[in-house]
Amino acid sequence: MAHPTGESKDGVLKLDFDRRLMLQFRGSVVTSDAGLLAYRELDDALGLRAIAGETLADARTGKNGRHALVGLLRQSVFGRLAGYDDVNDAERLRHDPAMRWIVGGKAAHGSAASPSQMGRFETRWLTVEKNLSALADLSGRWIDIVHGRRPPRGVVLDMDSSVSPTHGEQENSVWNGHYVCTCYHPLFVFNQFGDLERCALRPGNVHSADGWKEVLDPVVARYRGKVSRIYFRADAGFANPEVYEFLEAKQIKYAIRLPKNPILQGRIGYLLKRPVGRPSNDVRRFHANFTYQAGSWTKPRRVIAKVEWHPGELVPRVGFIVTNLSRPAERVVAFYNKRGTCEQWIKEGKGAIKWTRLSCRTFAANAVRLQLHALAYNLGNFLRTLATPEPIKIPWGGG
């Protein structure tokens, strides 16, 4: 069993703490967020702050800036990690001893940024096109640092869209008939470790796969030459020939759910007949494997079919997967089914980080907010996977 403090022989990251910190029981300086100090030490150990400092451009023109740009970024990211998702929370957090220490610089002995300073930082400085683009890249650069400590032999990328309901007059907030609400429709790519590789905010009425290449291509480019194999999984919303052709050209192995149609069902008609004999009390599962070419495809591709007969149900549950994997049908289905973990990570982002709180007026400001939430999510996941002993690793929200 790993050492309870996080020290072990298998490369688990051990955190040390600033020896200048003192524990005191004084009500006037008490904090309820001392746990954030562990994340600050992780930030320092990995050098995440330095990467952010190199990436972001300071758009401020005055000479009276009280807080460094990286300090403001830390206040934004760490505040979200602690559950403070609005700039108004800075009114209290600016005096919080833990937050002042996290921001560093002048804040350590004075106060952190005020709500007005944070508002300008998030809605004016970070919305500059260069900084917004840098924010979108920053999660991937952080993940590269983490992979330097635990190099993966291969990477599995899961792409999925989600819904962020809106409740005001936010720009590009549109009614979505599938989700039955006015919303944004963000797009996410995770890896098998639960890290959020990249995300993008989109208007509420776009298709699930809209803008997939702009999100996926930079992730694939980062891994090119660094890992031996890249895998990709996605649901039926991404079942289109452009996606297949892109993945095949990049030599990426994929498994994507395929919407069923009469032709596909006709190919497995023999499995859709109710099994002969007394109904079983257990699920009866059958697989089929065949080559299929849709009218919009330039070539035939391998399709896996799964048919399940459940007790008490008159008709079977049928699913299809298009893939270029060569493994047996049962293993392809098992590989695809692990995609459901991606949906759990999205739920963690919604529940623990509250990344659906996109309440700014402009679309650019809300895009910044989503990227800041993504950084907070990744920082939390890094601590869980890098510096937390196995016996106490639990998903966020677990008891």
CSV table of C-alpha atoms in Angstrom, one decimal:
chain,number,residue,atom,x,y,z
A,1,MET,CA,0.0,0.0,0.0
A,2,ALA,CA,1.2,3.5,-0.8
A,3,HIS,CA,2.6,5.6,2.0
A,4,PRO,CA,-0.3,7.7,3.5
A,5,THR,CA,1.5,10.9,3.0
A,6,GLY,CA,1.8,10.3,-0.7
A,7,GLU,CA,5.4,9.0,-0.7
A,8,SER,CA,6.1,5.8,-2.4
A,9,LYS,CA,8.5,4.1,-4.8
A,10,ASP,CA,6.3,4.2,-7.9
A,11,GLY,CA,6.8,7.9,-8.7
A,12,VAL,CA,3.9,9.4,-6.9
A,13,LEU,CA,4.5,13.1,-6.5
A,14,LYS,CA,5.3,14.2,-3.0
A,15,LEU,CA,4.3,17.7,-2.0
A,16,ASP,CA,6.2,19.9,0.5
A,17,PHE,CA,4.8,22.9,2.1
A,18,ASP,CA,6.1,26.4,2.6
A,19,ARG,CA,7.9,26.5,6.0
A,20,ARG,CA,6.9,30.1,6.5
A,21,LEU,CA,3.3,29.1,7.0
A,22,MET,CA,2.1,29.1,10.6
A,23,LEU,CA,-1.0,27.5,12.1
A,24,GLN,CA,-2.9,29.8,14.5
A,25,PHE,CA,-6.3,29.6,16.1
A,26,ARG,CA,-7.3,33.2,15.7
A,27,GLY,CA,-10.9,33.8,14.5
A,28,SER,CA,-10.0,37.0,12.8
A,29,VAL,CA,-7.7,35.3,10.3
A,30,VAL,CA,-9.4,31.9,10.0
A,31,THR,CA,-9.9,30.3,6.6
A,32,SER,CA,-12.2,27.5,5.5
A,33,ASP,CA,-10.1,26.9,2.3
A,34,ALA,CA,-6.7,25.8,3.7
A,35,GLY,CA,-6.9,22.7,1.5
A,36,LEU,CA,-6.2,25.0,-1.5
A,37,LEU,CA,-2.6,25.3,-0.2
A,38,ALA,CA,-2.0,21.7,-1.4
A,39,TYR,CA,-3.0,22.7,-4.9
A,40,ARG,CA,-0.7,25.7,-4.7
A,41,GLU,CA,2.2,23.4,-3.8
A,42,LEU,CA,1.3,21.1,-6.7
A,43,ASP,CA,1.2,24.1,-9.0
A,44,ASP,CA,4.7,25.1,-7.8
A,45,ALA,CA,6.1,21.5,-8.0
A,46,LEU,CA,4.9,21.1,-11.6
A,47,GLY,CA,5.8,24.6,-12.8
A,48,LEU,CA,2.3,25.3,-14.0
A,49,ARG,CA,2.5,29.0,-13.0
A,50,ALA,CA,5.6,29.5,-15.2
A,51,ILE,CA,3.9,28.0,-18.2
A,52,ALA,CA,0.9,30.3,-17.7
A,53,GLY,CA,3.2,33.3,-17.3
A,54,GLU,CA,5.0,32.5,-20.6
A,55,THR,CA,1.7,32.0,-22.4
A,56,LEU,CA,-0.5,34.9,-21.4
A,57,ALA,CA,0.1,38.4,-22.7
A,58,ASP,CA,-0.5,41.3,-20.2
A,59,ALA,CA,-2.9,43.6,-22.1
A,60,ARG,CA,-2.8,46.3,-19.3
A,61,THR,CA,-1.2,49.6,-20.4
A,62,GLY,CA,-1.0,51.3,-17.0
A,63,LYS,CA,1.9,51.2,-14.7
A,64,ASN,CA,-0.1,50.8,-11.5
A,65,GLY,CA,-1.0,47.2,-11.8
A,66,ARG,CA,-1.1,45.9,-8.2
A,67,HIS,CA,-1.2,42.2,-9.0
A,68,ALA,CA,0.8,40.2,-11.5
A,69,LEU,CA,-1.2,38.6,-14.3
A,70,VAL,CA,-0.3,35.1,-13.1
A,71,GLY,CA,-1.5,36.0,-9.6
A,72,LEU,CA,-4.9,37.1,-11.0
A,73,LEU,CA,-5.0,33.8,-13.0
A,74,ARG,CA,-4.3,31.9,-9.8
A,75,GLN,CA,-7.1,33.7,-8.0
A,76,SER,CA,-9.5,32.9,-10.8
A,77,VAL,CA,-8.6,29.2,-11.1
A,78,PHE,CA,-8.2,28.4,-7.4
A,79,GLY,CA,-11.4,30.3,-6.6
A,80,ARG,CA,-13.3,28.1,-9.0
A,81,LEU,CA,-11.6,25.0,-7.6
A,82,ALA,CA,-12.9,26.0,-4.1
A,83,GLY,CA,-16.4,26.6,-5.5
A,84,TYR,CA,-16.3,30.4,-5.9
A,85,ASP,CA,-17.4,30.8,-9.5
A,86,ASP,CA,-18.3,34.5,-9.6
A,87,VAL,CA,-16.1,37.5,-9.4
A,88,ASN,CA,-18.3,38.9,-6.7
A,89,ASP,CA,-16.8,36.3,-4.4
A,90,ALA,CA,-13.5,38.2,-4.6
A,91,GLU,CA,-15.0,40.7,-2.1
A,92,ARG,CA,-14.4,38.1,0.6
A,93,LEU,CA,-11.7,36.1,-0.9
A,94,ARG,CA,-9.4,39.1,-1.3
A,95,HIS,CA,-9.0,39.1,2.6
A,96,ASP,CA,-8.9,35.3,3.0
A,97,PRO,CA,-5.4,34.2,4.2
A,98,ALA,CA,-5.3,31.1,2.1
A,99,MET,CA,-6.2,33.0,-1.1
A,100,ARG,CA,-3.8,35.8,-0.3
A,101,TRP,CA,-1.0,33.3,0.0
A,102,ILE,CA,-2.0,31.5,-3.2
A,103,VAL,CA,-2.0,34.7,-5.2
A,104,GLY,CA,1.4,35.6,-3.7
A,105,GLY,CA,3.3,38.8,-4.3
A,106,LYS,CA,1.8,41.9,-2.7
A,107,ALA,CA,-1.3,39.9,-1.9
A,108,ALA,CA,0.5,37.7,0.7
A,109,HIS,CA,0.9,40.7,3.1
A,110,GLY,CA,-2.0,42.8,1.9
A,111,SER,CA,-5.1,41.7,0.0
A,112,ALA,CA,-5.8,39.9,-3.2
A,113,ALA,CA,-7.7,41.4,-6.2
A,114,SER,CA,-11.0,43.0,-5.7
A,115,PRO,CA,-14.2,42.1,-7.7
A,116,SER,CA,-13.7,45.0,-10.1
A,117,GLN,CA,-10.1,44.0,-10.7
A,118,MET,CA,-11.1,40.4,-11.3
A,119,GLY,CA,-14.0,41.5,-13.5
A,120,ARG,CA,-11.6,43.5,-15.8
A,121,PHE,CA,-9.1,40.6,-15.8
A,122,GLU,CA,-11.7,38.0,-16.9
A,123,THR,CA,-13.9,40.1,-19.2
A,124,ARG,CA,-11.4,42.5,-20.7
A,125,TRP,CA,-7.8,41.3,-20.5
A,126,LEU,CA,-8.4,37.6,-21.1
A,127,THR,CA,-11.0,38.1,-23.9
A,128,VAL,CA,-8.2,39.5,-26.1
A,129,GLU,CA,-8.0,37.1,-29.0
A,130,LYS,CA,-4.4,36.2,-28.2
A,131,ASN,CA,-5.1,35.4,-24.6
A,132,LEU,CA,-8.3,33.5,-25.3
A,133,SER,CA,-6.4,31.3,-27.7
A,134,ALA,CA,-3.6,30.8,-25.2
A,135,LEU,CA,-6.1,29.8,-22.5
A,136,ALA,CA,-7.5,27.1,-24.8
A,137,ASP,CA,-4.0,25.7,-25.3
A,138,LEU,CA,-3.0,26.0,-21.6
A,139,SER,CA,-4.7,22.8,-20.4
A,140,GLY,CA,-2.9,20.8,-23.0
A,141,ARG,CA,0.5,22.3,-22.0
A,142,TRP,CA,-0.2,21.5,-18.4
A,143,ILE,CA,-1.1,17.9,-19.3
A,144,ASP,CA,2.2,17.6,-21.2
A,145,ILE,CA,4.0,18.5,-18.0
A,146,VAL,CA,2.1,15.9,-16.0
A,147,HIS,CA,2.8,13.3,-18.7
A,148,GLY,CA,6.5,14.1,-18.2
A,149,ARG,CA,6.2,12.5,-14.8
A,150,ARG,CA,4.0,9.6,-15.9
A,151,PRO,CA,4.7,9.1,-19.7
A,152,PRO,CA,1.8,7.1,-21.2
A,153,ARG,CA,2.5,4.5,-23.9
A,154,GLY,CA,-0.8,5.3,-25.6
A,155,VAL,CA,-3.6,7.8,-25.1
A,156,VAL,CA,-7.4,7.3,-25.4
A,157,LEU,CA,-9.3,10.4,-26.4
A,158,ASP,CA,-13.0,10.7,-25.7
A,159,MET,CA,-15.0,13.5,-27.4
A,160,ASP,CA,-18.4,14.5,-26.2
A,161,SER,CA,-20.7,17.6,-26.2
A,162,SER,CA,-22.7,18.8,-23.2
A,163,VAL,CA,-25.2,21.4,-22.3
A,164,SER,CA,-24.8,24.6,-20.2
A,165,PRO,CA,-28.3,26.1,-19.6
A,166,THR,CA,-28.5,29.9,-19.7
A,167,HIS,CA,-30.9,32.1,-17.8
A,168,GLY,CA,-30.5,35.6,-19.3
A,169,GLU,CA,-29.6,37.5,-22.5
A,170,GLN,CA,-26.1,35.9,-23.0
A,171,GLU,CA,-24.7,36.4,-26.5
A,172,ASN,CA,-25.2,33.2,-28.7
A,173,SER,CA,-27.4,31.6,-26.1
A,174,VAL,CA,-30.0,29.8,-28.2
A,175,TRP,CA,-32.8,27.3,-27.7
A,176,ASN,CA,-31.8,23.7,-28.2
A,177,GLY,CA,-34.7,21.3,-29.0
A,178,HIS,CA,-32.8,18.2,-27.9
A,179,TYR,CA,-32.0,19.6,-24.4
A,180,VAL,CA,-35.3,21.5,-24.3
A,181,CYS,CA,-33.7,24.7,-22.9
A,182,THR,CA,-31.9,27.9,-23.9
A,183,CYS,CA,-28.2,27.1,-23.6
A,184,TYR,CA,-24.7,26.9,-24.8
A,185,HIS,CA,-23.5,23.6,-26.3
A,186,PRO,CA,-19.8,23.2,-25.3
A,187,LEU,CA,-17.5,20.5,-26.7
A,188,PHE,CA,-14.9,18.5,-24.7
A,189,VAL,CA,-12.0,16.1,-25.2
A,190,PHE,CA,-10.8,14.0,-22.3
A,191,ASN,CA,-8.0,11.5,-22.0
A,192,GLN,CA,-8.1,8.1,-20.1
A,193,PHE,CA,-6.7,9.7,-17.0
A,194,GLY,CA,-9.7,12.1,-16.7
A,195,ASP,CA,-7.7,15.2,-17.8
A,196,LEU,CA,-9.6,17.7,-19.9
A,197,GLU,CA,-7.4,18.0,-23.0
A,198,ARG,CA,-9.3,20.8,-24.7
A,199,CYS,CA,-12.8,22.4,-24.8
A,200,ALA,CA,-14.6,25.0,-26.8
A,201,LEU,CA,-17.7,27.0,-26.1
A,202,ARG,CA,-20.3,26.9,-28.9
A,203,PRO,CA,-23.7,28.5,-29.5
A,204,GLY,CA,-26.7,26.5,-28.2
A,205,ASN,CA,-28.1,25.4,-31.5
A,206,VAL,CA,-25.1,23.8,-33.2
A,207,HIS,CA,-24.8,20.1,-34.0
A,208,SER,CA,-23.0,17.9,-31.5
A,209,ALA,CA,-20.0,17.5,-33.9
A,210,ASP,CA,-19.8,21.2,-34.9
A,211,GLY,CA,-16.2,22.4,-34.8
A,212,TRP,CA,-14.9,18.9,-33.9
A,213,LYS,CA,-11.7,19.3,-36.0
A,214,GLU,CA,-10.7,22.7,-34.5
A,215,VAL,CA,-10.9,21.0,-31.0
A,216,LEU,CA,-9.4,17.6,-31.8
A,217,ASP,CA,-6.6,18.5,-34.3
A,218,PRO,CA,-4.4,20.4,-31.8
A,219,VAL,CA,-4.7,17.6,-29.3
A,220,VAL,CA,-3.6,15.0,-31.9
A,221,ALA,CA,-0.8,17.2,-33.0
A,222,ARG,CA,0.5,17.4,-29.4
A,223,TYR,CA,0.7,13.7,-29.1
A,224,ARG,CA,2.2,13.0,-32.6
A,225,GLY,CA,5.6,11.3,-32.1
A,226,LYS,CA,5.2,11.2,-28.3
A,227,VAL,CA,3.0,8.1,-27.9
A,228,SER,CA,3.0,4.8,-29.7
A,229,ARG,CA,-0.8,4.7,-30.3
A,230,ILE,CA,-3.8,7.1,-30.2
A,231,TYR,CA,-7.3,5.9,-29.8
A,232,PHE,CA,-10.6,7.8,-30.2
A,233,ARG,CA,-14.1,7.2,-29.0
A,234,ALA,CA,-17.3,9.1,-29.5
A,235,ASP,CA,-21.1,8.7,-29.7
A,236,ALA,CA,-23.3,8.7,-32.7
A,237,GLY,CA,-23.2,12.5,-33.0
A,238,PHE,CA,-19.7,12.2,-34.4
A,239,ALA,CA,-20.5,9.4,-36.9
A,240,ASN,CA,-19.7,11.2,-40.2
A,241,PRO,CA,-17.2,10.3,-42.9
A,242,GLU,CA,-15.1,13.4,-42.4
A,243,VAL,CA,-14.3,12.2,-38.9
A,244,TYR,CA,-13.4,8.7,-40.1
A,245,GLU,CA,-11.2,10.0,-42.8
A,246,PHE,CA,-9.4,12.4,-40.5
A,247,LEU,CA,-8.7,9.6,-37.9
A,248,GLU,CA,-7.6,7.1,-40.6
A,249,ALA,CA,-5.2,9.7,-42.2
A,250,LYS,CA,-3.7,10.2,-38.7
A,251,GLN,CA,-3.5,6.4,-38.1
A,252,ILE,CA,-5.7,6.7,-35.1
A,253,LYS,CA,-7.7,3.7,-34.0
A,254,TYR,CA,-11.4,4.6,-33.3
A,255,ALA,CA,-14.7,3.2,-32.2
A,256,ILE,CA,-17.7,5.4,-32.9
A,257,ARG,CA,-21.3,4.6,-32.3
A,258,LEU,CA,-23.3,4.3,-35.6
A,259,PRO,CA,-27.0,5.3,-35.8
A,260,LYS,CA,-29.1,2.3,-36.8
A,261,ASN,CA,-30.9,2.1,-40.1
A,262,PRO,CA,-32.9,-0.5,-42.0
A,263,ILE,CA,-29.9,-1.7,-44.0
A,264,LEU,CA,-27.8,-2.3,-40.8
A,265,GLN,CA,-30.7,-4.0,-39.1
A,266,GLY,CA,-31.2,-6.2,-42.2
A,267,ARG,CA,-27.7,-7.4,-41.9
A,268,ILE,CA,-28.3,-8.8,-38.5
A,269,GLY,CA,-31.9,-9.9,-39.0
A,270,TYR,CA,-31.1,-13.4,-37.8
A,271,LEU,CA,-30.2,-12.0,-34.4
A,272,LEU,CA,-33.4,-10.0,-34.1
A,273,LYS,CA,-35.6,-13.0,-33.9
A,274,ARG,CA,-36.6,-13.9,-30.4
A,275,PRO,CA,-34.4,-16.8,-29.0
A,276,VAL,CA,-36.1,-20.2,-29.1
A,277,GLY,CA,-37.0,-21.7,-25.8
A,278,ARG,CA,-38.0,-20.5,-22.4
A,279,PRO,CA,-37.1,-16.9,-21.7
A,280,SER,CA,-33.9,-16.6,-19.7
A,281,ASN,CA,-33.6,-14.7,-16.4
A,282,ASP,CA,-30.3,-13.3,-17.5
A,283,VAL,CA,-29.4,-10.9,-20.3
A,284,ARG,CA,-28.7,-12.8,-23.5
A,285,ARG,CA,-26.1,-11.0,-25.6
A,286,PHE,CA,-25.0,-11.6,-29.2
A,287,HIS,CA,-22.5,-9.9,-31.5
A,288,ALA,CA,-22.0,-9.6,-35.2
A,289,ASN,CA,-19.2,-8.4,-37.4
A,290,PHE,CA,-19.5,-7.3,-41.0
A,291,THR,CA,-18.4,-4.8,-43.6
A,292,TYR,CA,-20.6,-1.9,-44.6
A,293,GLN,CA,-20.5,1.2,-46.8
A,294,ALA,CA,-23.0,4.0,-46.4
A,295,GLY,CA,-23.8,6.1,-49.5
A,296,SER,CA,-21.8,9.0,-48.2
A,297,TRP,CA,-18.7,6.9,-47.5
A,298,THR,CA,-15.8,6.6,-50.0
A,299,LYS,CA,-15.0,3.0,-48.9
A,300,PRO,CA,-16.4,0.2,-46.8
A,301,ARG,CA,-15.7,0.0,-43.1
A,302,ARG,CA,-16.0,-2.6,-40.3
A,303,VAL,CA,-19.2,-2.5,-38.3
A,304,ILE,CA,-19.8,-4.3,-35.0
A,305,ALA,CA,-23.4,-5.0,-33.9
A,306,LYS,CA,-24.5,-5.8,-30.4
A,307,VAL,CA,-27.9,-7.3,-29.7
A,308,GLU,CA,-29.2,-7.8,-26.1
A,309,TRP,CA,-32.3,-9.6,-25.0
A,310,HIS,CA,-33.3,-8.5,-21.5
A,311,PRO,CA,-35.7,-10.4,-19.3
A,312,GLY,CA,-39.3,-9.0,-19.5
A,313,GLU,CA,-38.7,-7.1,-22.7
A,314,LEU,CA,-40.3,-8.0,-26.0
A,315,VAL,CA,-37.8,-6.4,-28.4
A,316,PRO,CA,-34.0,-6.5,-28.2
A,317,ARG,CA,-31.7,-3.6,-27.6
A,318,VAL,CA,-29.5,-3.0,-30.7
A,319,GLY,CA,-26.4,-1.0,-31.1
A,320,PHE,CA,-23.8,-0.5,-33.9
A,321,ILE,CA,-20.2,0.6,-33.8
A,322,VAL,CA,-18.0,1.6,-36.8
A,323,THR,CA,-14.4,0.9,-36.1
A,324,ASN,CA,-10.9,0.3,-37.6
A,325,LEU,CA,-9.9,-1.8,-34.7
A,326,SER,CA,-8.9,-5.4,-35.5
A,327,ARG,CA,-9.7,-6.9,-32.1
A,328,PRO,CA,-12.7,-9.3,-31.7
A,329,ALA,CA,-16.2,-7.8,-31.7
A,330,GLU,CA,-16.8,-8.4,-27.9
A,331,ARG,CA,-13.6,-6.5,-27.1
A,332,VAL,CA,-14.4,-3.6,-29.4
A,333,VAL,CA,-17.8,-3.2,-27.6
A,334,ALA,CA,-16.0,-3.4,-24.2
A,335,PHE,CA,-13.6,-0.7,-25.4
A,336,TYR,CA,-16.4,1.5,-26.6
A,337,ASN,CA,-18.4,1.1,-23.5
A,338,LYS,CA,-15.6,2.7,-21.4
A,339,ARG,CA,-16.5,5.9,-23.1
A,340,GLY,CA,-19.2,6.3,-20.5
A,341,THR,CA,-16.5,7.4,-18.0
A,342,CYS,CA,-16.2,10.6,-20.1
A,343,GLU,CA,-19.8,11.4,-19.2
A,344,GLN,CA,-19.0,11.0,-15.5
A,345,TRP,CA,-16.1,13.5,-15.8
A,346,ILE,CA,-18.4,16.0,-17.4
A,347,LYS,CA,-20.7,15.5,-14.5
A,348,GLU,CA,-17.8,16.2,-12.1
A,349,GLY,CA,-17.1,19.4,-14.0
A,350,LYS,CA,-20.7,20.4,-13.7
A,351,GLY,CA,-21.1,19.4,-10.0
A,352,ALA,CA,-17.7,20.1,-8.5
A,353,ILE,CA,-16.4,22.9,-10.6
A,354,LYS,CA,-19.7,24.4,-11.7
A,355,TRP,CA,-18.5,25.0,-15.3
A,356,THR,CA,-22.1,25.6,-16.5
A,357,ARG,CA,-22.1,29.0,-14.7
A,358,LEU,CA,-21.6,31.0,-17.9
A,359,SER,CA,-23.5,34.2,-16.9
A,360,CYS,CA,-21.5,36.9,-18.7
A,361,ARG,CA,-23.2,39.1,-21.3
A,362,THR,CA,-20.7,38.5,-24.1
A,363,PHE,CA,-19.8,35.2,-25.7
A,364,ALA,CA,-16.1,35.8,-25.5
A,365,ALA,CA,-16.3,36.4,-21.7
A,366,ASN,CA,-18.2,33.2,-21.3
A,367,ALA,CA,-15.6,31.4,-23.4
A,368,VAL,CA,-13.0,32.6,-21.0
A,369,ARG,CA,-15.0,31.4,-18.0
A,370,LEU,CA,-15.2,27.9,-19.5
A,371,GLN,CA,-11.5,27.8,-20.0
A,372,LEU,CA,-10.8,29.0,-16.5
A,373,HIS,CA,-13.2,26.3,-15.2
A,374,ALA,CA,-11.3,23.7,-17.3
A,375,LEU,CA,-8.0,24.7,-15.7
A,376,ALA,CA,-9.5,24.4,-12.3
A,377,TYR,CA,-10.9,21.0,-13.1
A,378,ASN,CA,-7.5,19.8,-14.4
A,379,LEU,CA,-5.7,21.1,-11.4
A,380,GLY,CA,-8.0,19.1,-9.2
A,381,ASN,CA,-7.6,16.0,-11.3
A,382,PHE,CA,-3.8,16.3,-11.2
A,383,LEU,CA,-3.8,16.3,-7.4
A,384,ARG,CA,-6.0,13.2,-7.4
A,385,THR,CA,-4.0,11.2,-9.9
A,386,LEU,CA,-0.4,12.4,-9.2
A,387,ALA,CA,-0.2,13.1,-5.4
A,388,THR,CA,-3.0,11.1,-3.8
A,389,PRO,CA,-2.4,7.6,-2.5
A,390,GLU,CA,-4.4,4.9,-4.1
A,391,PRO,CA,-6.4,3.9,-1.0
A,392,ILE,CA,-8.0,7.4,-0.7
A,393,LYS,CA,-8.5,8.2,-4.4
A,394,ILE,CA,-12.2,8.7,-5.0
A,395,PRO,CA,-14.2,10.6,-7.7
A,396,TRP,CA,-15.2,14.1,-6.8
A,397,GLY,CA,-18.6,14.1,-5.2
A,398,GLY,CA,-17.9,10.6,-3.7
A,399,GLY,CA,-18.6,9.9,-0.1
